[in-house]
């Protein structure tokens, strides 16, 4: 997108969209699988990328109706190699990302339950949920877009979204991230636990299941992943669990993380979650169960 605006020294959004969609058609095999859906999905991505670039003031709308790159951005892009071919220089990509991260994006996050969100206009809610992108975990993306309502209706879990009041508008809310909480039995094998672990969990003799609070889902929106910290998400999830503990009791909150995802496991450990055990699950992925004792906070 930036390359096209830079190359033509400004263009109208409608013209840019047509150009990008045509390029997308030429460079993909989407014709074989629901082309209308994929084109609409791609147009939605174009809209949100454009909105984000305006938020960080890299591009702007001119009085003549043309989108252009602001002077600071032009000076930076003049130092880059923006040819017709793909950007394949890793150092250049890192430099561009670092530059984009220097723009200060003002955010005003607020935690809203899914049920609260549904009190808004349905069209706005649907557009908002469809704007959640999580390229590293498409299951999380699919949950937000298509499964959140069903899981809430069946009381399987309760979902919460972090919305940005600063950049939301009449058409869309901006989703920074979301998490889902549930009540779930944590199953343990006492033979594999030491005395301290048993004492910390308040386990009775022969007890194998601990009623506890479970962070079922947690993820950031790709659009804001460099501007919004995952710690904020996790802290807000734990704060809600504290409220539940005040009403119902309990001491443990836990979650599962892919054992191979070192950075994810490290993130939870840095936030005082302790590795308990791991198991191979039905989808063939080995996941670590990590717990946090909230009575120690």
mmCIF file of N, CA and C in Angstrom, residues 156-294:
data_model
loop_
_atom_site.group_PDB
_atom_site.id
_atom_site.type_symbol
_atom_site.label_atom_id
_atom_site.label_comp_id
_atom_site.label_asym_id
_atom_site.label_seq_id
_atom_site.Cartn_x
_atom_site.Cartn_y
_atom_site.Cartn_z
ATOM 1 N N UNK A 156 -20.132 -21.534 28.072
ATOM 2 C CA UNK A 156 -18.894 -22.307 28.093
ATOM 3 C C UNK A 156 -17.764 -21.438 28.636
ATOM 4 N N UNK A 157 -17.786 -20.181 28.275
ATOM 5 C CA UNK A 157 -16.805 -19.223 28.788
ATOM 6 C C UNK A 157 -17.398 -17.828 28.647
ATOM 7 N N UNK A 158 -16.724 -16.860 29.218
ATOM 8 C CA UNK A 158 -17.106 -15.462 29.066
ATOM 9 C C UNK A 158 -15.955 -14.730 28.390
ATOM 10 N N UNK A 159 -16.290 -13.988 27.342
ATOM 11 C CA UNK A 159 -15.266 -13.295 26.560
ATOM 12 C C UNK A 159 -15.283 -11.802 26.860
ATOM 13 N N UNK A 160 -14.100 -11.214 26.815
ATOM 14 C CA UNK A 160 -13.922 -9.792 27.062
ATOM 15 C C UNK A 160 -13.020 -9.215 25.975
ATOM 16 N N UNK A 161 -13.370 -8.032 25.514
ATOM 17 C CA UNK A 161 -12.569 -7.366 24.497
ATOM 18 C C UNK A 161 -11.955 -6.098 25.069
ATOM 19 N N UNK A 162 -10.738 -5.795 24.626
ATOM 20 C CA UNK A 162 -10.118 -4.524 24.958
ATOM 21 C C UNK A 162 -10.334 -3.618 23.753
ATOM 22 N N UNK A 163 -11.177 -2.609 23.925
ATOM 23 C CA UNK A 163 -11.468 -1.669 22.849
ATOM 24 C C UNK A 163 -10.706 -0.369 23.075
ATOM 25 N N UNK A 164 -10.420 0.297 21.984
ATOM 26 C CA UNK A 164 -9.717 1.580 22.057
ATOM 27 C C UNK A 164 -10.701 2.712 21.813
ATOM 28 N N UNK A 165 -10.964 3.483 22.861
ATOM 29 C CA UNK A 165 -11.919 4.590 22.739
ATOM 30 C C UNK A 165 -11.365 5.737 21.901
ATOM 31 N N UNK A 166 -10.042 5.872 21.864
ATOM 32 C CA UNK A 166 -9.424 7.001 21.170
ATOM 33 C C UNK A 166 -9.646 6.944 19.664
ATOM 34 N N UNK A 167 -9.526 5.754 19.087
ATOM 35 C CA UNK A 167 -9.548 5.641 17.630
ATOM 36 C C UNK A 167 -10.791 4.952 17.074
ATOM 37 N N UNK A 168 -11.714 4.546 17.931
ATOM 38 C CA UNK A 168 -12.982 4.010 17.452
ATOM 39 C C UNK A 168 -13.816 5.137 16.861
ATOM 40 N N UNK A 169 -14.742 4.781 15.972
ATOM 41 C CA UNK A 169 -15.577 5.803 15.350
ATOM 42 C C UNK A 169 -16.998 5.278 15.185
ATOM 43 N N UNK A 170 -17.822 5.991 14.465
ATOM 44 C CA UNK A 170 -19.225 5.603 14.311
ATOM 45 C C UNK A 170 -19.389 4.288 13.559
ATOM 46 N N UNK A 171 -18.404 3.935 12.734
ATOM 47 C CA UNK A 171 -18.509 2.734 11.911
ATOM 48 C C UNK A 171 -17.938 1.498 12.592
ATOM 49 N N UNK A 172 -16.842 1.661 13.328
ATOM 50 C CA UNK A 172 -16.136 0.519 13.903
ATOM 51 C C UNK A 172 -15.562 0.845 15.278
ATOM 52 N N UNK A 173 -15.571 -0.166 16.143
ATOM 53 C CA UNK A 173 -14.745 -0.126 17.337
ATOM 54 C C UNK A 173 -13.377 -0.681 16.954
ATOM 55 N N UNK A 174 -12.330 -0.180 17.575
ATOM 56 C CA UNK A 174 -10.991 -0.733 17.365
ATOM 57 C C UNK A 174 -10.714 -1.763 18.456
ATOM 58 N N UNK A 175 -10.464 -3.015 18.070
ATOM 59 C CA UNK A 175 -10.127 -4.070 19.029
ATOM 60 C C UNK A 175 -8.615 -4.116 19.203
ATOM 61 N N UNK A 176 -8.162 -3.956 20.428
ATOM 62 C CA UNK A 176 -6.739 -4.095 20.719
ATOM 63 C C UNK A 176 -6.400 -5.545 21.041
ATOM 64 N N UNK A 177 -7.314 -6.235 21.718
ATOM 65 C CA UNK A 177 -7.086 -7.625 22.087
ATOM 66 C C UNK A 177 -8.319 -8.185 22.761
ATOM 67 N N UNK A 178 -8.242 -9.436 23.171
ATOM 68 C CA UNK A 178 -9.382 -10.053 23.858
ATOM 69 C C UNK A 178 -8.876 -11.200 24.727
ATOM 70 N N UNK A 179 -9.727 -11.630 25.666
ATOM 71 C CA UNK A 179 -9.451 -12.844 26.429
ATOM 72 C C UNK A 179 -10.773 -13.494 26.798
ATOM 73 N N UNK A 180 -10.715 -14.773 27.094
ATOM 74 C CA UNK A 180 -11.903 -15.533 27.472
ATOM 75 C C UNK A 180 -11.593 -16.310 28.749
ATOM 76 N N UNK A 181 -12.535 -16.287 29.686
ATOM 77 C CA UNK A 181 -12.372 -16.947 30.974
ATOM 78 C C UNK A 181 -13.429 -18.020 31.168
ATOM 79 N N UNK A 182 -13.062 -19.080 31.890
ATOM 80 C CA UNK A 182 -13.998 -20.172 32.138
ATOM 81 C C UNK A 182 -13.699 -20.799 33.496
ATOM 82 N N UNK A 183 -14.658 -21.547 33.996
ATOM 83 C CA UNK A 183 -14.434 -22.422 35.141
ATOM 84 C C UNK A 183 -14.060 -23.796 34.586
ATOM 85 N N UNK A 184 -12.998 -24.382 35.116
ATOM 86 C CA UNK A 184 -12.546 -25.664 34.574
ATOM 87 C C UNK A 184 -11.810 -26.447 35.652
ATOM 88 N N UNK A 185 -11.981 -27.760 35.606
ATOM 89 C CA UNK A 185 -11.274 -28.626 36.540
ATOM 90 C C UNK A 185 -9.831 -28.814 36.071
ATOM 91 N N UNK A 186 -8.884 -28.504 36.944
ATOM 92 C CA UNK A 186 -7.477 -28.770 36.670
ATOM 93 C C UNK A 186 -7.167 -30.163 37.196
ATOM 94 N N UNK A 187 -6.902 -31.085 36.285
ATOM 95 C CA UNK A 187 -6.648 -32.475 36.655
ATOM 96 C C UNK A 187 -5.157 -32.677 36.933
ATOM 97 N N UNK A 188 -4.849 -33.270 38.083
ATOM 98 C CA UNK A 188 -3.452 -33.481 38.472
ATOM 99 C C UNK A 188 -3.257 -34.924 38.926
ATOM 100 N N UNK A 189 -2.040 -35.379 38.787
ATOM 101 C CA UNK A 189 -1.634 -36.694 39.291
ATOM 102 C C UNK A 189 -0.786 -36.446 40.533
ATOM 103 N N UNK A 190 -1.354 -36.748 41.712
ATOM 104 C CA UNK A 190 -0.651 -36.437 42.952
ATOM 105 C C UNK A 190 0.680 -37.169 43.078
ATOM 106 N N UNK A 191 0.812 -38.288 42.384
ATOM 107 C CA UNK A 191 2.069 -39.033 42.439
ATOM 108 C C UNK A 191 3.223 -38.265 41.794
ATOM 109 N N UNK A 192 2.885 -37.297 40.940
ATOM 110 C CA UNK A 192 3.910 -36.516 40.250
ATOM 111 C C UNK A 192 4.142 -35.148 40.894
ATOM 112 N N UNK A 193 3.457 -34.899 42.010
ATOM 113 C CA UNK A 193 3.591 -33.620 42.691
ATOM 114 C C UNK A 193 4.426 -33.777 43.948
ATOM 115 N N UNK A 194 5.209 -32.761 44.254
ATOM 116 C CA UNK A 194 5.950 -32.802 45.515
ATOM 117 C C UNK A 194 5.074 -32.284 46.645
ATOM 118 N N UNK A 195 5.603 -32.372 47.855
ATOM 119 C CA UNK A 195 4.805 -32.005 49.033
ATOM 120 C C UNK A 195 4.396 -30.539 49.005
ATOM 121 N N UNK A 196 5.318 -29.698 48.565
ATOM 122 C CA UNK A 196 5.024 -28.257 48.525
ATOM 123 C C UNK A 196 3.896 -27.964 47.538
ATOM 124 N N UNK A 197 3.914 -28.588 46.376
ATOM 125 C CA UNK A 197 2.863 -28.366 45.378
ATOM 126 C C UNK A 197 1.501 -28.791 45.923
ATOM 127 N N UNK A 198 1.465 -29.924 46.589
ATOM 128 C CA UNK A 198 0.206 -30.405 47.162
ATOM 129 C C UNK A 198 -0.317 -29.423 48.210
ATOM 130 N N UNK A 199 0.592 -28.895 49.013
ATOM 131 C CA UNK A 199 0.182 -27.950 50.059
ATOM 132 C C UNK A 199 -0.312 -26.647 49.438
ATOM 133 N N UNK A 200 0.401 -26.159 48.414
ATOM 134 C CA UNK A 200 0.001 -24.910 47.765
ATOM 135 C C UNK A 200 -1.381 -25.024 47.124
ATOM 136 N N UNK A 201 -1.700 -26.214 46.629
ATOM 137 C CA UNK A 201 -2.988 -26.415 45.956
ATOM 138 C C UNK A 201 -4.104 -26.797 46.918
ATOM 139 N N UNK A 202 -3.777 -26.948 48.194
ATOM 140 C CA UNK A 202 -4.772 -27.354 49.198
ATOM 141 C C UNK A 202 -5.435 -28.676 48.811
ATOM 142 N N UNK A 203 -4.629 -29.615 48.302
ATOM 143 C CA UNK A 203 -5.177 -30.889 47.841
ATOM 144 C C UNK A 203 -5.514 -31.806 49.004
ATOM 145 N N UNK A 204 -6.653 -32.453 48.897
ATOM 146 C CA UNK A 204 -7.017 -33.507 49.825
ATOM 147 C C UNK A 204 -6.420 -34.817 49.334
ATOM 148 N N UNK A 205 -6.304 -35.779 50.211
ATOM 149 C CA UNK A 205 -5.761 -37.072 49.822
ATOM 150 C C UNK A 205 -6.645 -37.707 48.739
ATOM 151 N N UNK A 206 -6.008 -38.224 47.710
ATOM 152 C CA UNK A 206 -6.671 -38.869 46.572
ATOM 153 C C UNK A 206 -7.418 -37.891 45.650
ATOM 154 N N UNK A 207 -7.386 -36.617 45.948
ATOM 155 C CA UNK A 207 -8.060 -35.648 45.079
ATOM 156 C C UNK A 207 -7.293 -35.499 43.765
ATOM 157 N N UNK A 208 -8.005 -35.574 42.650
ATOM 158 C CA UNK A 208 -7.361 -35.493 41.341
ATOM 159 C C UNK A 208 -7.782 -34.256 40.542
ATOM 160 N N UNK A 209 -8.868 -33.616 40.939
ATOM 161 C CA UNK A 209 -9.351 -32.456 40.208
ATOM 162 C C UNK A 209 -9.523 -31.238 41.102
ATOM 163 N N UNK A 210 -9.084 -30.080 40.602
ATOM 164 C CA UNK A 210 -9.178 -28.845 41.375
ATOM 165 C C UNK A 210 -10.073 -27.868 40.621
ATOM 166 N N UNK A 211 -11.242 -27.520 41.166
ATOM 167 C CA UNK A 211 -12.061 -26.474 40.526
ATOM 168 C C UNK A 211 -11.278 -25.165 40.516
ATOM 169 N N UNK A 212 -11.154 -24.536 39.368
ATOM 170 C CA UNK A 212 -10.306 -23.357 39.275
ATOM 171 C C UNK A 212 -10.715 -22.485 38.105
ATOM 172 N N UNK A 213 -10.043 -21.361 37.967
ATOM 173 C CA UNK A 213 -10.343 -20.391 36.922
ATOM 174 C C UNK A 213 -9.352 -20.583 35.767
ATOM 175 N N UNK A 214 -9.874 -20.597 34.564
ATOM 176 C CA UNK A 214 -9.090 -20.963 33.393
ATOM 177 C C UNK A 214 -9.104 -19.824 32.366
ATOM 178 N N UNK A 215 -7.920 -19.378 31.967
ATOM 179 C CA UNK A 215 -7.821 -18.403 30.868
ATOM 180 C C UNK A 215 -7.833 -19.210 29.577
ATOM 181 N N UNK A 216 -8.992 -19.288 28.955
ATOM 182 C CA UNK A 216 -9.175 -20.174 27.817
ATOM 183 C C UNK A 216 -8.576 -19.621 26.532
ATOM 184 N N UNK A 217 -8.632 -18.304 26.354
ATOM 185 C CA UNK A 217 -8.110 -17.656 25.152
ATOM 186 C C UNK A 217 -7.513 -16.312 25.552
ATOM 187 N N UNK A 218 -6.488 -15.905 24.832
ATOM 188 C CA UNK A 218 -5.906 -14.587 25.049
ATOM 189 C C UNK A 218 -5.100 -14.223 23.808
ATOM 190 N N UNK A 219 -5.377 -13.057 23.245
ATOM 191 C CA UNK A 219 -4.652 -12.689 22.036
ATOM 192 C C UNK A 219 -4.764 -11.210 21.717
ATOM 193 N N UNK A 220 -3.722 -10.695 21.042
ATOM 194 C CA UNK A 220 -3.719 -9.309 20.588
ATOM 195 C C UNK A 220 -4.108 -9.232 19.124
ATOM 196 N N UNK A 221 -4.703 -8.105 18.751
ATOM 197 C CA UNK A 221 -5.007 -7.839 17.348
ATOM 198 C C UNK A 221 -3.708 -7.469 16.636
ATOM 199 N N UNK A 222 -3.425 -8.151 15.516
ATOM 200 C CA UNK A 222 -2.181 -7.882 14.778
ATOM 201 C C UNK A 222 -1.991 -6.401 14.477
ATOM 202 N N UNK A 223 -3.090 -5.707 14.222
ATOM 203 C CA UNK A 223 -2.994 -4.310 13.815
ATOM 204 C C UNK A 223 -2.318 -3.441 14.882
ATOM 205 N N UNK A 224 -2.457 -3.834 16.149
ATOM 206 C CA UNK A 224 -1.940 -3.006 17.231
ATOM 207 C C UNK A 224 -0.895 -3.739 18.079
ATOM 208 N N UNK A 225 -0.355 -4.838 17.565
ATOM 209 C CA UNK A 225 0.500 -5.677 18.413
ATOM 210 C C UNK A 225 1.790 -4.988 18.840
ATOM 211 N N UNK A 226 2.241 -3.971 18.086
ATOM 212 C CA UNK A 226 3.459 -3.265 18.480
ATOM 213 C C UNK A 226 3.165 -2.041 19.347
ATOM 214 N N UNK A 227 1.890 -1.716 19.489
ATOM 215 C CA UNK A 227 1.509 -0.534 20.268
ATOM 216 C C UNK A 227 0.839 -0.893 21.587
ATOM 217 N N UNK A 228 0.514 -2.164 21.752
ATOM 218 C CA UNK A 228 -0.300 -2.593 22.885
ATOM 219 C C UNK A 228 0.364 -3.810 23.526
ATOM 220 N N UNK A 229 0.588 -3.759 24.824
ATOM 221 C CA UNK A 229 1.325 -4.802 25.518
ATOM 222 C C UNK A 229 0.426 -5.954 25.959
ATOM 223 N N UNK A 230 0.938 -7.171 25.772
ATOM 224 C CA UNK A 230 0.196 -8.350 26.199
ATOM 225 C C UNK A 230 -0.019 -8.394 27.699
ATOM 226 N N UNK A 231 0.875 -7.766 28.457
ATOM 227 C CA UNK A 231 0.734 -7.750 29.912
ATOM 228 C C UNK A 231 -0.567 -7.081 30.334
ATOM 229 N N UNK A 232 -0.982 -6.055 29.585
ATOM 230 C CA UNK A 232 -2.245 -5.383 29.918
ATOM 231 C C UNK A 232 -3.393 -6.385 29.810
ATOM 232 N N UNK A 233 -3.401 -7.176 28.753
ATOM 233 C CA UNK A 233 -4.440 -8.192 28.572
ATOM 234 C C UNK A 233 -4.462 -9.171 29.735
ATOM 235 N N UNK A 234 -3.278 -9.710 30.048
ATOM 236 C CA UNK A 234 -3.195 -10.718 31.098
ATOM 237 C C UNK A 234 -3.591 -10.143 32.450
ATOM 238 N N UNK A 235 -3.154 -8.936 32.744
ATOM 239 C CA UNK A 235 -3.506 -8.306 34.025
ATOM 240 C C UNK A 235 -5.013 -8.103 34.149
ATOM 241 N N UNK A 236 -5.656 -7.685 33.073
ATOM 242 C CA UNK A 236 -7.104 -7.470 33.129
ATOM 243 C C UNK A 236 -7.848 -8.790 33.311
ATOM 244 N N UNK A 237 -7.354 -9.853 32.672
ATOM 245 C CA UNK A 237 -7.980 -11.167 32.858
ATOM 246 C C UNK A 237 -7.870 -11.605 34.312
ATOM 247 N N UNK A 238 -6.693 -11.453 34.890
ATOM 248 C CA UNK A 238 -6.482 -11.853 36.284
ATOM 249 C C UNK A 238 -7.295 -10.974 37.232
ATOM 250 N N UNK A 239 -7.450 -9.696 36.922
ATOM 251 C CA UNK A 239 -8.259 -8.814 37.769
ATOM 252 C C UNK A 239 -9.704 -9.294 37.858
ATOM 253 N N UNK A 240 -10.249 -9.762 36.729
ATOM 254 C CA UNK A 240 -11.624 -10.278 36.745
ATOM 255 C C UNK A 240 -11.695 -11.549 37.582
ATOM 256 N N UNK A 241 -10.656 -12.387 37.501
ATOM 257 C CA UNK A 241 -10.624 -13.596 38.327
ATOM 258 C C UNK A 241 -10.600 -13.222 39.807
ATOM 259 N N UNK A 242 -9.866 -12.170 40.165
ATOM 260 C CA UNK A 242 -9.868 -11.710 41.555
ATOM 261 C C UNK A 242 -11.282 -11.361 42.018
ATOM 262 N N UNK A 243 -12.045 -10.703 41.151
ATOM 263 C CA UNK A 243 -13.428 -10.373 41.493
ATOM 264 C C UNK A 243 -14.226 -11.643 41.755
ATOM 265 N N UNK A 244 -13.998 -12.656 40.932
ATOM 266 C CA UNK A 244 -14.700 -13.934 41.112
ATOM 267 C C UNK A 244 -14.293 -14.610 42.416
ATOM 268 N N UNK A 245 -13.019 -14.544 42.753
ATOM 269 C CA UNK A 245 -12.537 -15.144 43.994
ATOM 270 C C UNK A 245 -13.195 -14.477 45.203
ATOM 271 N N UNK A 246 -13.398 -13.159 45.112
ATOM 272 C CA UNK A 246 -14.058 -12.453 46.201
ATOM 273 C C UNK A 246 -15.476 -12.940 46.427
ATOM 274 N N UNK A 247 -16.124 -13.403 45.366
ATOM 275 C CA UNK A 247 -17.505 -13.873 45.469
ATOM 276 C C UNK A 247 -17.603 -15.369 45.732
ATOM 277 N N UNK A 248 -16.698 -16.137 45.120
ATOM 278 C CA UNK A 248 -16.855 -17.597 45.129
ATOM 279 C C UNK A 248 -15.727 -18.346 45.811
ATOM 280 N N UNK A 249 -14.604 -17.681 46.084
ATOM 281 C CA UNK A 249 -13.454 -18.375 46.638
ATOM 282 C C UNK A 249 -12.579 -18.952 45.542
ATOM 283 N N UNK A 250 -11.580 -19.741 45.970
ATOM 284 C CA UNK A 250 -10.627 -20.310 45.032
ATOM 285 C C UNK A 250 -9.295 -19.590 45.131
ATOM 286 N N UNK A 251 -8.256 -20.210 44.608
ATOM 287 C CA UNK A 251 -6.921 -19.614 44.704
ATOM 288 C C UNK A 251 -6.119 -19.719 43.419
ATOM 289 N N UNK A 252 -6.571 -20.523 42.455
ATOM 290 C CA UNK A 252 -5.732 -20.828 41.289
ATOM 291 C C UNK A 252 -6.352 -20.312 39.995
ATOM 292 N N UNK A 253 -5.522 -19.682 39.174
ATOM 293 C CA UNK A 253 -5.883 -19.409 37.787
ATOM 294 C C UNK A 253 -4.832 -20.113 36.930
ATOM 295 N N UNK A 254 -5.259 -20.693 35.818
ATOM 296 C CA UNK A 254 -4.296 -21.424 35.000
ATOM 297 C C UNK A 254 -4.614 -21.270 33.522
ATOM 298 N N UNK A 255 -3.669 -21.707 32.717
ATOM 299 C CA UNK A 255 -3.802 -21.622 31.265
ATOM 300 C C UNK A 255 -2.909 -22.672 30.632
ATOM 301 N N UNK A 256 -3.020 -22.785 29.332
ATOM 302 C CA UNK A 256 -2.188 -23.734 28.589
ATOM 303 C C UNK A 256 -1.422 -22.997 27.499
ATOM 304 N N UNK A 257 -0.192 -23.439 27.262
ATOM 305 C CA UNK A 257 0.646 -22.826 26.232
ATOM 306 C C UNK A 257 1.363 -23.918 25.453
ATOM 307 N N UNK A 258 1.461 -23.712 24.157
ATOM 308 C CA UNK A 258 2.201 -24.645 23.301
ATOM 309 C C UNK A 258 3.637 -24.778 23.812
ATOM 310 N N UNK A 259 4.056 -25.990 24.073
ATOM 311 C CA UNK A 259 5.379 -26.210 24.651
ATOM 312 C C UNK A 259 6.490 -25.708 23.748
ATOM 313 N N UNK A 260 6.241 -25.697 22.419
ATOM 314 C CA UNK A 260 7.263 -25.261 21.473
ATOM 315 C C UNK A 260 7.337 -23.734 21.340
ATOM 316 N N UNK A 261 6.341 -23.032 21.877
ATOM 317 C CA UNK A 261 6.300 -21.564 21.754
ATOM 318 C C UNK A 261 7.099 -20.943 22.896
ATOM 319 N N UNK A 262 8.414 -20.902 22.747
ATOM 320 C CA UNK A 262 9.285 -20.466 23.842
ATOM 321 C C UNK A 262 8.975 -19.053 24.313
ATOM 322 N N UNK A 263 8.719 -18.138 23.371
ATOM 323 C CA UNK A 263 8.478 -16.747 23.756
ATOM 324 C C UNK A 263 7.180 -16.610 24.539
ATOM 325 N N UNK A 264 6.175 -17.426 24.191
ATOM 326 C CA UNK A 264 4.888 -17.384 24.899
ATOM 327 C C UNK A 264 5.057 -17.916 26.319
ATOM 328 N N UNK A 265 5.728 -19.048 26.442
ATOM 329 C CA UNK A 265 5.969 -19.633 27.763
ATOM 330 C C UNK A 265 6.761 -18.666 28.635
ATOM 331 N N UNK A 266 7.772 -18.028 28.054
ATOM 332 C CA UNK A 266 8.581 -17.054 28.797
ATOM 333 C C UNK A 266 7.728 -15.877 29.259
ATOM 334 N N UNK A 267 6.818 -15.419 28.398
ATOM 335 C CA UNK A 267 5.940 -14.299 28.745
ATOM 336 C C UNK A 267 5.124 -14.632 29.992
ATOM 337 N N UNK A 268 4.533 -15.824 30.029
ATOM 338 C CA UNK A 268 3.719 -16.192 31.189
ATOM 339 C C UNK A 268 4.578 -16.379 32.440
ATOM 340 N N UNK A 269 5.761 -16.931 32.278
ATOM 341 C CA UNK A 269 6.642 -17.085 33.435
ATOM 342 C C UNK A 269 7.046 -15.721 33.997
ATOM 343 N N UNK A 270 7.287 -14.765 33.110
ATOM 344 C CA UNK A 270 7.632 -13.415 33.561
ATOM 345 C C UNK A 270 6.487 -12.755 34.307
ATOM 346 N N UNK A 271 5.273 -13.285 34.103
ATOM 347 C CA UNK A 271 4.100 -12.739 34.797
ATOM 348 C C UNK A 271 3.615 -13.671 35.901
ATOM 349 N N UNK A 272 4.583 -14.428 36.472
ATOM 350 C CA UNK A 272 4.388 -15.206 37.702
ATOM 351 C C UNK A 272 3.530 -16.453 37.520
ATOM 352 N N UNK A 273 3.429 -16.963 36.299
ATOM 353 C CA UNK A 273 2.813 -18.271 36.105
ATOM 354 C C UNK A 273 3.903 -19.330 36.213
ATOM 355 N N UNK A 274 3.572 -20.440 36.835
ATOM 356 C CA UNK A 274 4.528 -21.515 37.101
ATOM 357 C C UNK A 274 4.158 -22.729 36.262
ATOM 358 N N UNK A 275 5.166 -23.334 35.653
ATOM 359 C CA UNK A 275 4.930 -24.543 34.865
ATOM 360 C C UNK A 275 4.581 -25.691 35.804
ATOM 361 N N UNK A 276 3.455 -26.353 35.547
ATOM 362 C CA UNK A 276 2.998 -27.444 36.390
ATOM 363 C C UNK A 276 3.243 -28.805 35.740
ATOM 364 N N UNK A 277 2.707 -28.983 34.558
ATOM 365 C CA UNK A 277 2.808 -30.256 33.864
ATOM 366 C C UNK A 277 2.512 -30.031 32.394
ATOM 367 N N UNK A 278 2.805 -31.027 31.578
ATOM 368 C CA UNK A 278 2.497 -30.926 30.153
ATOM 369 C C UNK A 278 1.823 -32.206 29.701
ATOM 370 N N UNK A 279 1.067 -32.094 28.622
ATOM 371 C CA UNK A 279 0.397 -33.276 28.079
ATOM 372 C C UNK A 279 0.203 -33.117 26.584
ATOM 373 N N UNK A 280 0.232 -34.257 25.896
ATOM 374 C CA UNK A 280 -0.060 -34.284 24.477
ATOM 375 C C UNK A 280 -1.574 -34.305 24.314
ATOM 376 N N UNK A 281 -2.115 -33.345 23.551
ATOM 377 C CA UNK A 281 -3.561 -33.249 23.428
ATOM 378 C C UNK A 281 -4.054 -33.820 22.102
ATOM 379 N N UNK A 282 -5.373 -33.853 21.943
ATOM 380 C CA UNK A 282 -5.977 -34.549 20.820
ATOM 381 C C UNK A 282 -5.539 -34.031 19.460
ATOM 382 N N UNK A 283 -5.179 -32.748 19.379
ATOM 383 C CA UNK A 283 -4.763 -32.179 18.097
ATOM 384 C C UNK A 283 -3.286 -32.432 17.788
ATOM 385 N N UNK A 284 -2.632 -33.243 18.647
ATOM 386 C CA UNK A 284 -1.238 -33.586 18.404
ATOM 387 C C UNK A 284 -0.243 -32.556 18.903
ATOM 388 N N UNK A 285 -0.704 -31.546 19.637
ATOM 389 C CA UNK A 285 0.166 -30.499 20.169
ATOM 390 C C UNK A 285 0.392 -30.735 21.655
ATOM 391 N N UNK A 286 1.654 -30.708 22.072
ATOM 392 C CA UNK A 286 1.959 -30.822 23.491
ATOM 393 C C UNK A 286 1.878 -29.445 24.125
ATOM 394 N N UNK A 287 1.037 -29.331 25.164
ATOM 395 C CA UNK A 287 0.831 -28.050 25.817
ATOM 396 C C UNK A 287 1.227 -28.119 27.288
ATOM 397 N N UNK A 288 1.810 -27.012 27.741
ATOM 398 C CA UNK A 288 2.193 -26.887 29.142
ATOM 399 C C UNK A 288 1.042 -26.250 29.907
ATOM 400 N N UNK A 289 0.716 -26.820 31.043
ATOM 401 C CA UNK A 289 -0.263 -26.208 31.935
ATOM 402 C C UNK A 289 0.496 -25.361 32.948
ATOM 403 N N UNK A 290 0.130 -24.090 33.015
ATOM 404 C CA UNK A 290 0.828 -23.134 33.868
ATOM 405 C C UNK A 290 -0.176 -22.523 34.836
ATOM 406 N N UNK A 291 0.212 -22.411 36.104
ATOM 407 C CA UNK A 291 -0.706 -21.949 37.126
ATOM 408 C C UNK A 291 -0.140 -20.729 37.848
ATOM 409 N N UNK A 292 -1.056 -19.995 38.468
ATOM 410 C CA UNK A 292 -0.686 -18.853 39.287
ATOM 411 C C UNK A 292 -1.521 -18.892 40.556
ATOM 412 N N UNK A 293 -0.863 -18.782 41.731
ATOM 413 C CA UNK A 293 -1.556 -18.806 43.005
ATOM 414 C C UNK A 293 -1.935 -17.384 43.388
ATOM 415 N N UNK A 294 -3.213 -17.069 43.316
ATOM 416 C CA UNK A 294 -3.627 -15.699 43.545
ATOM 417 C C UNK A 294 -3.707 -15.320 45.022
#
